[in-house]
Coordinates of N, CA and C in Angstrom, one line a residue:
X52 N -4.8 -21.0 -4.4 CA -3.5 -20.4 -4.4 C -3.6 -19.1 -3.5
X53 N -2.9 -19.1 -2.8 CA -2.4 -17.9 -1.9 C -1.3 -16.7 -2.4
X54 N -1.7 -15.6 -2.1 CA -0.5 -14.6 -2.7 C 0.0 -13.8 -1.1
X55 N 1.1 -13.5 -1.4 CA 1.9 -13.0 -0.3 C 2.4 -11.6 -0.9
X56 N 2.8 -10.8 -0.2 CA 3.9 -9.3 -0.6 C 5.2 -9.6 0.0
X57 N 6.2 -9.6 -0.6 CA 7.5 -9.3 -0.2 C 8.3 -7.6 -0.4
X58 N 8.7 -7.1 0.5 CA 9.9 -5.9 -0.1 C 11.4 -6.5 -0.1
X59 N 11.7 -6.4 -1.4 CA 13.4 -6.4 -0.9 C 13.7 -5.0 -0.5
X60 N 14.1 -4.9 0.5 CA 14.8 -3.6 1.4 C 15.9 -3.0 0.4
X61 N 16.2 -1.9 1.3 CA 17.5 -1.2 1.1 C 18.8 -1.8 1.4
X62 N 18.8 -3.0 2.6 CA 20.0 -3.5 2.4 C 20.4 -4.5 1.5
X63 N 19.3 -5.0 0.9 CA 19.1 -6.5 -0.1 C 19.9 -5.8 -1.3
X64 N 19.3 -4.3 -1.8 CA 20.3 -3.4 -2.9 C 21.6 -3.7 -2.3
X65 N 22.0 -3.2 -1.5 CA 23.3 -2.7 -1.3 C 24.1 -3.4 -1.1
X66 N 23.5 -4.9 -0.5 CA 24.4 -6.5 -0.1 C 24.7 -7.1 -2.0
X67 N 23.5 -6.3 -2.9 CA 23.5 -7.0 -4.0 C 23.0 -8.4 -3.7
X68 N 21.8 -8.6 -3.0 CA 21.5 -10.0 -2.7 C 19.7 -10.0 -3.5
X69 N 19.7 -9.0 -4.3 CA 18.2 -8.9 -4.7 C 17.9 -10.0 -5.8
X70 N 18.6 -10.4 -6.5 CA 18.7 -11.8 -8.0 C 18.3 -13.1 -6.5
X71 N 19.4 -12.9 -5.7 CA 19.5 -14.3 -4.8 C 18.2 -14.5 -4.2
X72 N 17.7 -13.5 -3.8 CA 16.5 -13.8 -2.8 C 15.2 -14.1 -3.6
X73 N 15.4 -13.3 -4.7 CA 14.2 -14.1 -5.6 C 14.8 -15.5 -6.0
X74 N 15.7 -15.7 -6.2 CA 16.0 -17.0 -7.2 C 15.4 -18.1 -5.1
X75 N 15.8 -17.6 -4.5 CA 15.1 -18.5 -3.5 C 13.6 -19.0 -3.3
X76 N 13.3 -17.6 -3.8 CA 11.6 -17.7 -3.7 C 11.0 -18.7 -5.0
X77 N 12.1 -18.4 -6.1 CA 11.3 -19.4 -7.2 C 11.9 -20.7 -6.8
X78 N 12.9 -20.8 -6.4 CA 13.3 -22.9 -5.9 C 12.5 -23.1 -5.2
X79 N 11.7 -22.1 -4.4 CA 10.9 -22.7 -3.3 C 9.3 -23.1 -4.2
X80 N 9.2 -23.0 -5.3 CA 8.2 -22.9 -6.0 C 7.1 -22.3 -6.1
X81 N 7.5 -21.0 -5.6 CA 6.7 -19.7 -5.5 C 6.5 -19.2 -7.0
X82 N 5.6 -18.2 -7.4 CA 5.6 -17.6 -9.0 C 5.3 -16.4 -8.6
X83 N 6.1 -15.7 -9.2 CA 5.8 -14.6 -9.2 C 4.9 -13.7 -10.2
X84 N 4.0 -12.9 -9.5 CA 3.2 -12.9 -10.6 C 2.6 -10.8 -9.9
X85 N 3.8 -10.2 -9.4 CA 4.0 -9.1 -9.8 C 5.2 -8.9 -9.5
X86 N 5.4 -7.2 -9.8 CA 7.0 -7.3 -9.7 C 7.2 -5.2 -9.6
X87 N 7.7 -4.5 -8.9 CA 7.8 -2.9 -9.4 C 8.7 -2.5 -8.3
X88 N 9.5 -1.9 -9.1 CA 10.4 -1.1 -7.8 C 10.3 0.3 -7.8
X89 N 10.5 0.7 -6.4 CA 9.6 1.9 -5.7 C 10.5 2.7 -5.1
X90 N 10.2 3.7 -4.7 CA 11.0 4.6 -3.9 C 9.8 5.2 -2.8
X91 N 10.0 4.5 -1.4 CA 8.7 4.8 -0.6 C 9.0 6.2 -0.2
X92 N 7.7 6.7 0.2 CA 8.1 8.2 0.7 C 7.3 8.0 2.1
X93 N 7.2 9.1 3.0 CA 7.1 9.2 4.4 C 5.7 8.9 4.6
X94 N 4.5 9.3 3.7 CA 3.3 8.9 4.2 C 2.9 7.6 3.3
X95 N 3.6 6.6 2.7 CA 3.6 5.3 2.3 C 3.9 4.3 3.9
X96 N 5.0 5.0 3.8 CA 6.1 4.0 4.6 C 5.2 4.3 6.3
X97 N 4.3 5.5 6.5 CA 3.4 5.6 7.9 C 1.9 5.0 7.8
X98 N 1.8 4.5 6.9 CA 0.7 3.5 6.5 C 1.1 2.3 6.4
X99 N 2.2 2.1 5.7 CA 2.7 0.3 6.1 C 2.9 0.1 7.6
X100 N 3.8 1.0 8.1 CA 4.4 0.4 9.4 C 3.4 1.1 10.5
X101 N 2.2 1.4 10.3 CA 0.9 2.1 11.1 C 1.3 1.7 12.7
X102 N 1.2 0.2 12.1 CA 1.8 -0.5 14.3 C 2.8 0.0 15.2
X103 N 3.5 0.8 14.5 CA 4.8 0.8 15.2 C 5.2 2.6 14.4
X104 N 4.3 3.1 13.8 CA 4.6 4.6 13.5 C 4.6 5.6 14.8
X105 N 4.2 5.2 15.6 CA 4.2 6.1 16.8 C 5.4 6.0 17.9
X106 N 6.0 4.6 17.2 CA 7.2 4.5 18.3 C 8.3 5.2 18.0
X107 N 9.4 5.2 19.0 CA 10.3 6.3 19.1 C 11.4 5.8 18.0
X108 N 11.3 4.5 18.0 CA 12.8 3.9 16.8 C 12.3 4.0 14.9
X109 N 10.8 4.4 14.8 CA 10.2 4.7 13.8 C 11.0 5.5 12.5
X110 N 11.8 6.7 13.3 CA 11.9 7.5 12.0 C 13.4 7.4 11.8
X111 N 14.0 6.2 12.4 CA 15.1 5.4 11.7 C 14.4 4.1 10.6
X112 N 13.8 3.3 11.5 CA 13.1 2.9 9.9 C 12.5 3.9 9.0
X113 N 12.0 4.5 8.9 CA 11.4 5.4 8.0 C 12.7 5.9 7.6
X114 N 13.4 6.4 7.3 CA 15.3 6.8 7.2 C 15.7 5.6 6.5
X115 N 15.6 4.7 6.5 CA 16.5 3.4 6.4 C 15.4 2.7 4.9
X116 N 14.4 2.8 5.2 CA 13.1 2.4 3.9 C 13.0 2.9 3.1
X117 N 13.6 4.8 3.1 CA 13.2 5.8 2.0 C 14.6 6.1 1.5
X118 N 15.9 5.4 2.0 CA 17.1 5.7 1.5 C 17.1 4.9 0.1
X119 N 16.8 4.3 -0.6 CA 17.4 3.9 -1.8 C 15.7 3.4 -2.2
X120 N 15.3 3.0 -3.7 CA 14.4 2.1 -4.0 C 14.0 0.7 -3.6
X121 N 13.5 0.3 -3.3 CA 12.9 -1.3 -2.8 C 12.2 -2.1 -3.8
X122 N 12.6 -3.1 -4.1 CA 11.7 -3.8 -5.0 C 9.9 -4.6 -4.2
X123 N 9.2 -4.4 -4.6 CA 8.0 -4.8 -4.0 C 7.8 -5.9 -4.6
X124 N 7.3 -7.2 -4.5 CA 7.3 -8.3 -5.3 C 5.6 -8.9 -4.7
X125 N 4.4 -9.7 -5.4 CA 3.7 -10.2 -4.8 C 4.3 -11.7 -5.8
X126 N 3.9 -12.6 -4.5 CA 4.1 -14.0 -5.0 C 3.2 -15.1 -4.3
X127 N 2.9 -16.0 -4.9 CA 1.8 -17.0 -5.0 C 2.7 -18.8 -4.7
X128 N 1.9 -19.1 -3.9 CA 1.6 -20.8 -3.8 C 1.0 -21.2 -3.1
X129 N 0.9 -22.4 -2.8 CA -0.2 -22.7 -1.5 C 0.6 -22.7 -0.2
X130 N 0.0 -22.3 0.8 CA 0.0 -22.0 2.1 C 1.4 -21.2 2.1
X131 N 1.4 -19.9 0.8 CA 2.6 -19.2 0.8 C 3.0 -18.4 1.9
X132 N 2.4 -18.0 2.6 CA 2.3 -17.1 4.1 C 3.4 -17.5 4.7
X133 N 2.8 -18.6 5.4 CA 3.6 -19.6 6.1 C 5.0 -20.1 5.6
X134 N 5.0 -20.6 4.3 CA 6.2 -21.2 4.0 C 7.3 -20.0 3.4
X135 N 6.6 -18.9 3.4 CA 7.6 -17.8 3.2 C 8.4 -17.2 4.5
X136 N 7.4 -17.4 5.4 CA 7.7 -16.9 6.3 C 8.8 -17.8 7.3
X137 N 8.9 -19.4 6.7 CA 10.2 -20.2 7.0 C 11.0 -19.4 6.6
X138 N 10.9 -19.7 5.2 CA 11.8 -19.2 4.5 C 13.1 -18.3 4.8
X139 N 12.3 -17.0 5.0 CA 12.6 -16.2 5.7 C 13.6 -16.0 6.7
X140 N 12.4 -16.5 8.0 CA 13.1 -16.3 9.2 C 12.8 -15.5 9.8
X141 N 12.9 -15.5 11.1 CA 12.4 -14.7 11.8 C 13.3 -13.1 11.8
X142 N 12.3 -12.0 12.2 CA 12.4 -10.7 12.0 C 13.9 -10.1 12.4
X143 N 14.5 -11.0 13.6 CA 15.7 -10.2 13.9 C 16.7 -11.7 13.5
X144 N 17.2 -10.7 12.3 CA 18.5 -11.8 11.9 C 19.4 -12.6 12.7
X145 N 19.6 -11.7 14.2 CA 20.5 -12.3 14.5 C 20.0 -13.9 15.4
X146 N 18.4 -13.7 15.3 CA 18.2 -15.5 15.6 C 17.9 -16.4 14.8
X147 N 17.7 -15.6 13.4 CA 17.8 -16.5 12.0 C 18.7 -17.4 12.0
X148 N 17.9 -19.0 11.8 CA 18.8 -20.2 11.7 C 19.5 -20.0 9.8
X149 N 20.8 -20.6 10.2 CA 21.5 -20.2 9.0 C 20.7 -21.4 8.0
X150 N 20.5 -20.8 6.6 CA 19.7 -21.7 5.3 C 18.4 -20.6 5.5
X151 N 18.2 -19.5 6.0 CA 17.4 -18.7 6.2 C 17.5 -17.5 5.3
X152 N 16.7 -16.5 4.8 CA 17.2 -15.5 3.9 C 17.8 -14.5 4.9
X153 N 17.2 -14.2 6.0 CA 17.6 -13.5 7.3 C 18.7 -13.8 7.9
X154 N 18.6 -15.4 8.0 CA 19.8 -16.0 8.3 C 21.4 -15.4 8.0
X155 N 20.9 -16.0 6.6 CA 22.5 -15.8 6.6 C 22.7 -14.5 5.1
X156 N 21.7 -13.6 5.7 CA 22.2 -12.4 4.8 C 22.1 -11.3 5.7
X157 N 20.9 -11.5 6.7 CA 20.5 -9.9 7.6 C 21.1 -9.6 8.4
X158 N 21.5 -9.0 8.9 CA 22.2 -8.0 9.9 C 21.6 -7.8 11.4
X159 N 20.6 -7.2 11.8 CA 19.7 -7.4 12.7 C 18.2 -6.7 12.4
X160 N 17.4 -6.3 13.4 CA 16.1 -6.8 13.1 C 15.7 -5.7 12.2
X161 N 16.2 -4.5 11.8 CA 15.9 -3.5 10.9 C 16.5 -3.9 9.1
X162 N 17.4 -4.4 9.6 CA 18.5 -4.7 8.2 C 18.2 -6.4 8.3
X163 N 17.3 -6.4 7.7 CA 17.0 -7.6 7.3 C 16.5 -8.9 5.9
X164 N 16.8 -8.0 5.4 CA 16.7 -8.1 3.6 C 15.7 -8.3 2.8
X165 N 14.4 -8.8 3.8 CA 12.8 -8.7 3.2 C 12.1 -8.6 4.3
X166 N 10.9 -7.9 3.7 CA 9.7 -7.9 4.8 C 8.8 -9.1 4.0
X167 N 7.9 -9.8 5.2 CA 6.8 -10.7 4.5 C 6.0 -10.3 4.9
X168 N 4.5 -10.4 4.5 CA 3.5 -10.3 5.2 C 3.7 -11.2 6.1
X169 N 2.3 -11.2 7.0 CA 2.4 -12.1 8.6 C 1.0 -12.7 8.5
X170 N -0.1 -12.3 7.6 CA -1.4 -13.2 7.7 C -1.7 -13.2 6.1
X171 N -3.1 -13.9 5.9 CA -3.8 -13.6 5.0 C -4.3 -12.2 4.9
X172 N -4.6 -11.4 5.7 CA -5.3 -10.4 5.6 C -4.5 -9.1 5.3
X173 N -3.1 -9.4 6.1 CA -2.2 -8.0 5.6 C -1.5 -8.5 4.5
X174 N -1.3 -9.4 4.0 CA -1.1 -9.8 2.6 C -1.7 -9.3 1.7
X175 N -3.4 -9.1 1.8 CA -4.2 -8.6 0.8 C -4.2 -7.4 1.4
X176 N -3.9 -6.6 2.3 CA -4.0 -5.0 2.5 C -2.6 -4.6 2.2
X177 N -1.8 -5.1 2.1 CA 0.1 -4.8 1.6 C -0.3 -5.1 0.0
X178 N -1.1 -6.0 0.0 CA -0.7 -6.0 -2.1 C -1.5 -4.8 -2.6
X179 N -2.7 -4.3 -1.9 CA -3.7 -3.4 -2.4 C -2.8 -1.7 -2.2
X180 N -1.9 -2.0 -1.1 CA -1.4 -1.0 -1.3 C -0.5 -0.3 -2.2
X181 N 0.2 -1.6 -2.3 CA 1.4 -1.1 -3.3 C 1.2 -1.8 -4.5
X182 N 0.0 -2.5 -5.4 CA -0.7 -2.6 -6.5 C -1.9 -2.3 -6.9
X183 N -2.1 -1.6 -8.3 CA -3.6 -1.3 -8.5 C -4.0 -2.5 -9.1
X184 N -5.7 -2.3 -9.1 CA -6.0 -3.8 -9.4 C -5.5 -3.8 -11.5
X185 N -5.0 -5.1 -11.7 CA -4.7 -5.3 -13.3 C -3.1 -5.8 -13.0
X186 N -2.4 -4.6 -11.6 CA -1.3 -5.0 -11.8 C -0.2 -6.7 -10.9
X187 N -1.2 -7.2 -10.7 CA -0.9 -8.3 -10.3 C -1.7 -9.6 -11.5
X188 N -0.5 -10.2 -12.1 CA -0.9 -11.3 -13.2 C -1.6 -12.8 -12.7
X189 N -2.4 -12.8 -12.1 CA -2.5 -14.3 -11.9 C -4.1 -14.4 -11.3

């Protein structure tokens, strides 16, 4: 079994789409097996987004991540990476095929209603971040 990190964002709050997008992740037969909602602050959110902290559109994301709480979720299945990342959809909503969570909820590529991990490896460096060990059940 594979575990993935999801954020529901700031717009997922505010669309009220946070029940919906998990209830997607469990039809998809994912489990969830942590769960905490967070309020990121500026040197959290410059460690997640490290790739792109240096760029100029940065401290609008950073603005837009620390405006309200985010739910952080880790979730498990096999070859979850990938099939979450269908799921999903790609990063900028507006080429999200609709039946997509991006699709037909995000806005464009900032306002997008979850982040996923993208490998095995930032999956296990995103869960280490934002879980200590004990708090992930599985």
């Amino acid at each position: 079994m594979e575990k993935t990190l999801i954020i529901l964002k700031p717009d997922a709050f505010e669309k009220r789409k946070v029940g919906a997008t998990l209830s997607r992740f469990e039809d998809a037969g994912f489990n969830i097996v942590a769960a905490k909602l967070l309020q990121l602050d500026s040197p959290m959110l410059k460690e997640h987004y490290a790739h792109i902290a240096d760029k100029p559109f940065f401290p609008e994301i950073e603005a837009f991540m620390s405006s309200r709480p985010v739910l952080v979720v880790v979730i498990e299945g096999n070859s979850i990476i990938d099939r979450v990342r269908n799921l999903v959809g790609p990063t900028n909503s507006l080429v999200a095929a609709a039946g997509t969570i991006r699709g037909d909820w995000g806005t464009n590529m900032m306002l997008n209603i979850v982040h996923a991990s993208d490998s095995p490896e930032n999956a296990a460096a995103e869960i280490k971040r934002f879980f200590a060990e004990g708090e992930v059940f599985a």
